[in-house]
Coordinates of C-alpha atoms and ligand atoms in Angstrom, one line a residue:
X666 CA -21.7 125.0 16.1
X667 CA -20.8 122.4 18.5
X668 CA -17.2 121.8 18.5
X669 CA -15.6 118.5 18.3
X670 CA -12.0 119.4 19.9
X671 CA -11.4 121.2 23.2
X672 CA -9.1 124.1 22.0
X673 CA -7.6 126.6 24.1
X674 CA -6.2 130.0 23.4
X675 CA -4.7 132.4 24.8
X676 CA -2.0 135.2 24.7
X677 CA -0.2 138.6 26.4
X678 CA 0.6 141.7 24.6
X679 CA 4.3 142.0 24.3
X680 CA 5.2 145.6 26.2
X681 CA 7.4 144.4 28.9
X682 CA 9.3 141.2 30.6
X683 CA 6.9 139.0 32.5
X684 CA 6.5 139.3 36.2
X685 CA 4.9 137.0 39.1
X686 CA 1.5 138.8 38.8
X687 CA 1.5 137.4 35.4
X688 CA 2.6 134.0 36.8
X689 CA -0.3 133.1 39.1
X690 CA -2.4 135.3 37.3
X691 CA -1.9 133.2 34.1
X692 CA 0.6 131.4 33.7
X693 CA 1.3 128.6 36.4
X694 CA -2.4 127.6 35.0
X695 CA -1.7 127.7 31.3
X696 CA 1.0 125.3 32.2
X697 CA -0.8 122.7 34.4
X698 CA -4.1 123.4 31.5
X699 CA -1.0 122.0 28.5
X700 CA 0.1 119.2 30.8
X701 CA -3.9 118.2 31.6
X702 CA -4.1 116.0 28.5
X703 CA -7.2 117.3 28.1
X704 CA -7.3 119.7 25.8
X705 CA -6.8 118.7 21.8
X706 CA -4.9 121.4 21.3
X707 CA -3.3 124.9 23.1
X708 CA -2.0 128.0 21.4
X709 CA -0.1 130.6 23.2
X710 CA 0.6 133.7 21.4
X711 CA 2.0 137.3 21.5
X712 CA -0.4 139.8 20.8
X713 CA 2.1 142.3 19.1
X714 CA -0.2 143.7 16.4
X715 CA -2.4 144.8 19.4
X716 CA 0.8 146.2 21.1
X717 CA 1.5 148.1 18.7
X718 CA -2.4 149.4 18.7
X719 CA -1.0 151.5 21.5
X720 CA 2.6 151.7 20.7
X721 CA 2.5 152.6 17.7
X722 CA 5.8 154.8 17.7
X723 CA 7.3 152.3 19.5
X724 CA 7.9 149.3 17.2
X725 CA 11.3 148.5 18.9
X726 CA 10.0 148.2 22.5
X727 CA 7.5 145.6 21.1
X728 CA 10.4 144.0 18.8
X729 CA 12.7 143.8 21.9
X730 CA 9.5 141.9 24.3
X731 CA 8.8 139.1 21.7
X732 CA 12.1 137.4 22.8
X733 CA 11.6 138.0 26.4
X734 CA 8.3 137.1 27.0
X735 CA 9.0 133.8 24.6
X736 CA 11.8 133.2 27.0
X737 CA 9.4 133.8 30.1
X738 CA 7.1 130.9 28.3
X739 CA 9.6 128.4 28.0
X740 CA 10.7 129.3 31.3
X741 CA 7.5 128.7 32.6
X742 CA 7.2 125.2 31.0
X743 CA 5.4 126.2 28.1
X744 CA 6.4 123.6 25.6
X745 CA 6.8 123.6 22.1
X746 CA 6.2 119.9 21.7
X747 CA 2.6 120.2 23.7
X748 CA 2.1 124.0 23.3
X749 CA 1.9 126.1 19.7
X750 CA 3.4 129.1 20.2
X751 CA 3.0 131.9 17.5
X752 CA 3.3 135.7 17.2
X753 CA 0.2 137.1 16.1
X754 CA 1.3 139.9 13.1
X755 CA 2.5 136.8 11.0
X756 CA -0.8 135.5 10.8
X757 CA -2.4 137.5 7.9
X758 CA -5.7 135.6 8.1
X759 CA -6.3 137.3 11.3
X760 CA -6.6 140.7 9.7
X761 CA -9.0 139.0 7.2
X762 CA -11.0 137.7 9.7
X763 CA -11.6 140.9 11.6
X764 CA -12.2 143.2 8.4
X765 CA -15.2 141.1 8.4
X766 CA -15.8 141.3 11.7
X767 CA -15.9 144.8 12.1
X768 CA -19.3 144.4 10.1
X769 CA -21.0 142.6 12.9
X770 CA -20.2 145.3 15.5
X771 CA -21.7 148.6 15.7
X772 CA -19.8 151.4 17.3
X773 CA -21.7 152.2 20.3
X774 CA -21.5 148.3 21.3
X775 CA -17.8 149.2 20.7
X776 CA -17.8 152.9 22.8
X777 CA -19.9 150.1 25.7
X778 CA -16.9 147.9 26.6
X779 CA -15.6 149.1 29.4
X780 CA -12.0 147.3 29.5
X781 CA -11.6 149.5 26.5
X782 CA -12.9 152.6 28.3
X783 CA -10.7 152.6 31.2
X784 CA -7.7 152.0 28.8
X785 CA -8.5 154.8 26.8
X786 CA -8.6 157.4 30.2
X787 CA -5.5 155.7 31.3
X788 CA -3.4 156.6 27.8
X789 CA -5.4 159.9 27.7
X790 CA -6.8 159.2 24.6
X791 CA -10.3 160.7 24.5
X792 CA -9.4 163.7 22.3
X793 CA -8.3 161.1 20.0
X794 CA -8.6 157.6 19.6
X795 CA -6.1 155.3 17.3
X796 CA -8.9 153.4 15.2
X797 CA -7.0 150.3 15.2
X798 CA -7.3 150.9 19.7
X799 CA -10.4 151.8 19.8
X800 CA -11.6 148.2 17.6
X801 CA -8.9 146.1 19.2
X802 CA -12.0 144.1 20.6
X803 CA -13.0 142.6 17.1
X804 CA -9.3 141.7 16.4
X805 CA -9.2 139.8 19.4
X806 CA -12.5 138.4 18.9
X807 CA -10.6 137.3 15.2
X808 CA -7.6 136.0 16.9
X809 CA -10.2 133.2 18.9
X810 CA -12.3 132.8 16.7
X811 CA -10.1 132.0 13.8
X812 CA -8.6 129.4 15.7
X813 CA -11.8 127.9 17.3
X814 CA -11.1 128.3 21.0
X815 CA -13.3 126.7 23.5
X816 CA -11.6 127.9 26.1
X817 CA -9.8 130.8 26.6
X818 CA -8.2 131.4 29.8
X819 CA -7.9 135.2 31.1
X820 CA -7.9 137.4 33.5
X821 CA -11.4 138.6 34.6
X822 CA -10.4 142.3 32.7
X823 CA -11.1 140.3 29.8
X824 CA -14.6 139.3 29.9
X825 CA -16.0 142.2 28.2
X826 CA -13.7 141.4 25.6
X827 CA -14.8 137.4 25.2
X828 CA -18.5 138.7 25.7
X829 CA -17.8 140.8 22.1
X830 CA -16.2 137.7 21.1
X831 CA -19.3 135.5 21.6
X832 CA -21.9 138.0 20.2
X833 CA -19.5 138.5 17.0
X834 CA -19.3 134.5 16.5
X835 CA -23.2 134.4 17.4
X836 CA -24.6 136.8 14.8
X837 CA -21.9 135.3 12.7
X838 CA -23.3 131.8 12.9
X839 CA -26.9 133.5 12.7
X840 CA -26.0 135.1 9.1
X841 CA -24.0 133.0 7.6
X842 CA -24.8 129.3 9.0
X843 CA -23.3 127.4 11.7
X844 CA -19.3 127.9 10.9
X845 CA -17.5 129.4 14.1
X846 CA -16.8 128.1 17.9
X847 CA -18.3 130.5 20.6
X848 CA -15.9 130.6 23.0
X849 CA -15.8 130.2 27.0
X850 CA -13.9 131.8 29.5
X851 CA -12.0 130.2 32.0
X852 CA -11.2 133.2 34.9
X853 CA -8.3 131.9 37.8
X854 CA -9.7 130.0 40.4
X855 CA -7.6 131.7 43.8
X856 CA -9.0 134.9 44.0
X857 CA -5.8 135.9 45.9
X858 CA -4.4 135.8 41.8
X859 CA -6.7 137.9 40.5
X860 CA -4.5 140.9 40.9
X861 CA -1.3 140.4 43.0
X862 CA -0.2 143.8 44.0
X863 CA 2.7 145.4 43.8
X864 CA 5.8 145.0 45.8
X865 CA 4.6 148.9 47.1
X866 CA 1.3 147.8 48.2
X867 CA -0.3 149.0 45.6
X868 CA -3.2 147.6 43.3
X869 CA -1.4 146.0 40.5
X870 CA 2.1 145.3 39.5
X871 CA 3.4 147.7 37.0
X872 CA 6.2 148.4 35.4
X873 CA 6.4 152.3 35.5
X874 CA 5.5 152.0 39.6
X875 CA 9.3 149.8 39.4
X876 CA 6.8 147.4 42.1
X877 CA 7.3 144.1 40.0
X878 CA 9.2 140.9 40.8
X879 CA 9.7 139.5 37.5
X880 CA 10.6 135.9 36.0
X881 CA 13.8 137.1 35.0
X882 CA 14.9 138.8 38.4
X883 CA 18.4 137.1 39.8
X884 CA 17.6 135.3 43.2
X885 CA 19.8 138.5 45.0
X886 CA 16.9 140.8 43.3
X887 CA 14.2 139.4 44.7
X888 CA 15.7 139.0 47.6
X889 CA 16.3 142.8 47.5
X890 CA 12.7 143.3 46.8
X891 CA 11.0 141.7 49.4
X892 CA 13.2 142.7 52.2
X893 CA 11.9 146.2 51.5
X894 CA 8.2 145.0 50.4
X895 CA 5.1 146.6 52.0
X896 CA 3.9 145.2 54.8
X897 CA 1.3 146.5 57.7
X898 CA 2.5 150.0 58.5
X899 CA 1.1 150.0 61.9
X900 CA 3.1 146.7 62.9
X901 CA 5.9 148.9 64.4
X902 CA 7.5 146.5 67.3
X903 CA 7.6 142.6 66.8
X904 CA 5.4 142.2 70.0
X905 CA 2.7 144.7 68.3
X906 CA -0.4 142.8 67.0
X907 CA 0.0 142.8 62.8
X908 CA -2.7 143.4 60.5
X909 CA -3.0 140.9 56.6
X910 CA -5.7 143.1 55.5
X911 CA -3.4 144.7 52.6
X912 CA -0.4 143.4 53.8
X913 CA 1.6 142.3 50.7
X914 CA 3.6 140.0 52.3
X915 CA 0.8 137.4 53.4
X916 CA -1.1 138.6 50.1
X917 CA 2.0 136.7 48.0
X918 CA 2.3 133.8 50.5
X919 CA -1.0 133.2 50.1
X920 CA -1.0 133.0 46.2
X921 CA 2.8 131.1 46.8
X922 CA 3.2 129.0 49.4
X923 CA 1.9 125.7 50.6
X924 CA 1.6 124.3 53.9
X925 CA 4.3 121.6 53.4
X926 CA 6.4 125.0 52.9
X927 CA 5.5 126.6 56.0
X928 CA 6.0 123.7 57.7
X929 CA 10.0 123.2 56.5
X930 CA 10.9 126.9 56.5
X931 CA 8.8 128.0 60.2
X932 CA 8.8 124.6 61.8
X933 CA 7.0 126.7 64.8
X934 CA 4.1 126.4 62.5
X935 CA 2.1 123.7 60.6
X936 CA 0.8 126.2 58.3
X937 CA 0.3 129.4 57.1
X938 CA -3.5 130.0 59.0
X939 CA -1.4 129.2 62.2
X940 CA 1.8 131.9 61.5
X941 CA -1.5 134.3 60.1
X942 CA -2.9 133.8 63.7
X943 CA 0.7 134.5 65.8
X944 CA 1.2 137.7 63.4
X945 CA -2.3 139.2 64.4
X946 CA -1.8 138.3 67.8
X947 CA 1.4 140.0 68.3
X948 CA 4.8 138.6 69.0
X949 CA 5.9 137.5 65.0
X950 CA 8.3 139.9 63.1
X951 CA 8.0 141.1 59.5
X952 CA 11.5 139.9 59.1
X953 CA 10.9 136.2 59.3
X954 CA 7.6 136.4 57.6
X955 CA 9.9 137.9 54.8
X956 CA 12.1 135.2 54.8
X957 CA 9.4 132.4 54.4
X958 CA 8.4 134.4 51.6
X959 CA 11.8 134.9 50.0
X960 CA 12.2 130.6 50.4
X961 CA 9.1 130.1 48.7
X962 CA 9.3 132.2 45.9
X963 CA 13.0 130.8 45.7
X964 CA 11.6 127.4 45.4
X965 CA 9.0 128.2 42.7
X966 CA 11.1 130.5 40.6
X967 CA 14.5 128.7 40.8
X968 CA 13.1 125.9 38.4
X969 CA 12.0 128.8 35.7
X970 CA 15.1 130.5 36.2
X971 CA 17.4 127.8 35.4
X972 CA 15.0 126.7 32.4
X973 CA 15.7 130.4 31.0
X974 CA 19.0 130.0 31.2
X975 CA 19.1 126.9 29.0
X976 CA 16.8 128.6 26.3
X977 CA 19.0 132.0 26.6
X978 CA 22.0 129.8 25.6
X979 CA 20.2 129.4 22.0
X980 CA 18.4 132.2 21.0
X981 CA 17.8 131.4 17.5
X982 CA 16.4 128.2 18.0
X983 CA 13.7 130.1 20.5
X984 CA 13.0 132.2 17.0
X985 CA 12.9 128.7 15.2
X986 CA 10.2 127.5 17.7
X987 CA 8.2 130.9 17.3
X988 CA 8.8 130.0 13.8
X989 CA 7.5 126.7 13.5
X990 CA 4.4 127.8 16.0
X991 CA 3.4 130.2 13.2
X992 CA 2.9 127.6 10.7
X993 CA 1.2 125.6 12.7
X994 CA -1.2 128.9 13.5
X995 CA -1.3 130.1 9.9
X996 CA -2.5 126.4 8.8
X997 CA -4.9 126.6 11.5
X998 CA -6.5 130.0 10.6
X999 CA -6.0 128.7 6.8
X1000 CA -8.7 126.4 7.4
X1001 CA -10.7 128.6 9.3
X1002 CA -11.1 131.3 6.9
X1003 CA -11.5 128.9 3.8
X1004 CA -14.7 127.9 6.1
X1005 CA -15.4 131.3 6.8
X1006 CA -15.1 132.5 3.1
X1007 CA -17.5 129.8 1.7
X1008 CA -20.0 130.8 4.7
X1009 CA -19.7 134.2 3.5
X1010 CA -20.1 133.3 -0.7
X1011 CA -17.0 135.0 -1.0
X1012 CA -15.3 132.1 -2.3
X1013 CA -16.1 132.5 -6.2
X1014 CA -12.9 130.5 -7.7
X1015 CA -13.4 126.9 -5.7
X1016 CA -17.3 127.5 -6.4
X1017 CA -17.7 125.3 -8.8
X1018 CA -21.7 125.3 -8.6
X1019 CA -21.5 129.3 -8.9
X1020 CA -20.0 128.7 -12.0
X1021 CA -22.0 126.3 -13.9
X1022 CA -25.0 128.5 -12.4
X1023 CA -23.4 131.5 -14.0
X1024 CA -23.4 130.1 -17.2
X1025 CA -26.6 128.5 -17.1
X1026 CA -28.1 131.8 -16.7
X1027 CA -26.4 132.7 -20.1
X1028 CA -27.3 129.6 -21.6
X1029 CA -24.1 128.2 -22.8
Ligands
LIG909 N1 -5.9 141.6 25.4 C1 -5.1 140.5 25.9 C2 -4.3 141.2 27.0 O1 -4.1 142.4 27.1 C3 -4.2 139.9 24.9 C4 -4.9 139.1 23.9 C5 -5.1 139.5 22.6 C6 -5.7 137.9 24.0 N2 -5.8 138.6 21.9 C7 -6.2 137.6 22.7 C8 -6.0 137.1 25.1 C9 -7.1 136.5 22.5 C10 -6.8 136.0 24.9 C11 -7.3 135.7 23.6 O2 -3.8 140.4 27.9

């Protein structure tokens, strides 16, 4: 099927605020990908159903993220007028879809994926996997294909998922005719963003290691959080040669800052490879590599901390705009499936040839 529009989709699970990693990870791209112009249309959602395909006895903790992670898309520059932004339980044609879908996956292809197979050792699942975790693949596969992404921008733990994706839509297309979209990837382009770790150093940023900076954080917290951030824990004395290898601090400027920033906060320097050079050499303190840091994450975060603000003012009209997003997705997906349907001659009532056939065959 070759499409006709350039549609992007895209969406986070709702189990916890949003935090810089998810912000040059993701979303600083989704923003400047909705103001391109080149895209027909974008669709941002919250993957609650599959939140809840881990948390399942914890329906509020998911209830309570919906709001705050729609608040840290708005904040972001998300925007309603460019952007649809839906909640993915209220879509019932997504279930549909992936019923179906489950009959074009076997479960070994399923047992291969091995986003899913790390997840399942991290939640200690092995003795016994939730159905609805262990197929989360198709439903996502459902949720792009439903809406006929092109383009789905992730993070690279994700392939394996839009690899299902495509052979699902492939052996779909194979079947029933030429009906869905196989979607493409589109992985961050810094690899520095790939995975921004921790405050602590470590790997990724997570809530239960309490090593995240997120959206929401007051100025003072972050503040608070980089003065004690992990740095290079042989730097002891300013005049002792520093290393970056690992060292968070140059790991975040290098995913933050721009020259033009160096340049006005450390006018010893006209950019960052220069201050990178004095801190291996020896002689430049953590302290005022810190406090570059803490101006340019002021500068980037200010902007969506103010634009939270506004939205927090009004929280039912940020309800009103998930809302209205819906509709817009459950049209969408409408369309979709009555395609999907008549590709899969499950469509007997608008079949108006099956009918007159029917009869035929009884000659009346
Ligand atoms: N699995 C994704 C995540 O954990 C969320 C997600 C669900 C998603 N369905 C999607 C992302 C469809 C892109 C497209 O972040």
């Amino acid at each position: 099927m070759t499409p006709k529009e350039k549609i992007i989709l895209t969406g986070d699970r709702p189990t916890g605020r949003l935090h810089i990693g998810h912000y040059v990870g993701s979303l600083r791209r989704r923003v400047e990908l909705q103001n391109s112009g080149q895209f027909d249309k974008i669709f941002v959602f919250e993957a609650d159903a599959q939140a809840l395909t881990d948390n399942i006895e914890n329906p509020e903790k998911v209830r309570q993220n919906v709001i705050e992670v729609a608040l840290d898309y708005l904040a972001c520059g998300l925007d309603p007028q460019k952007s649809t932004l839906f909640i993915q339980s209220q879509i019932p044609e997504l279930c549909e879809l992936s019923f179906y879908f489950m009959d074009l996956v076997s479960v070994s292809r399923l047992q291969r994926n091995p986003t899913v197979k790390t997840e399942i050792q991290m939640r200690n699942f092995e003795a016994s996997i939730p159905v609805g975790f262990f197929t989360y693949p198709i439903s996502q596969a459902a949720d792009i294909a439903a809406f006929k992404a092109t383009t789905v921008p992730v993070g690279e733990d994700q392939e394996p998922m839009l690899e299902q994706c495509r052979e699902i839509v492939r052996r779909f297309n194979y079947i029933y005719g030429d009906t869905l979209v196989e979607p493409n990837i589109l992985l961050p382009e810094n690899s520095a963003c790939l995975r921004l770790p921790g405050t602590d150093g470590k790997a990724k940023m997570s809530k239960s290691l309490g090593n995240c900076i997120y959206l929401s954080d007051s100025a003072d917290e972050v503040c608070r959080k980089v003065k004690t951030m992990y740095t290079d824990p042989t730097h002891l004395q300013v005049s002792d040669p520093g290393h970056l290898e690992g060292n968070t601090v140059f790991t975040y400027l290098d995913a933050f800052s721009t020259d033009e920033q160096v340049k006005t906060y450390c006018p010893d320097y006209n950019n960052l490879a220069e201050m990178k050079e004095h801190y291996t050499r020896g002689g430049l303190g953590d302290m005022k590599c810190k406090k570059l840091l803490m101006s340019v994450l002021h500068d980037t975060l200010e902007p969506i901390r103010q634009r939270r603000a506004e939205y927090e003012k009004d929280i039912p009209a940020v309800y009103d705009i998930l809302k209205k997003g819906c509709e817009v997705a459950r049209e969408t997906a409408a369309a979709t499936m009555d395609e999907v349907r008549r590709a899969m001659k499950i469509n007997y009532f608008d079949d108006n040839a099956l009918i007159e056939e029917q009869s035929k065959r009884y000659g009346k």
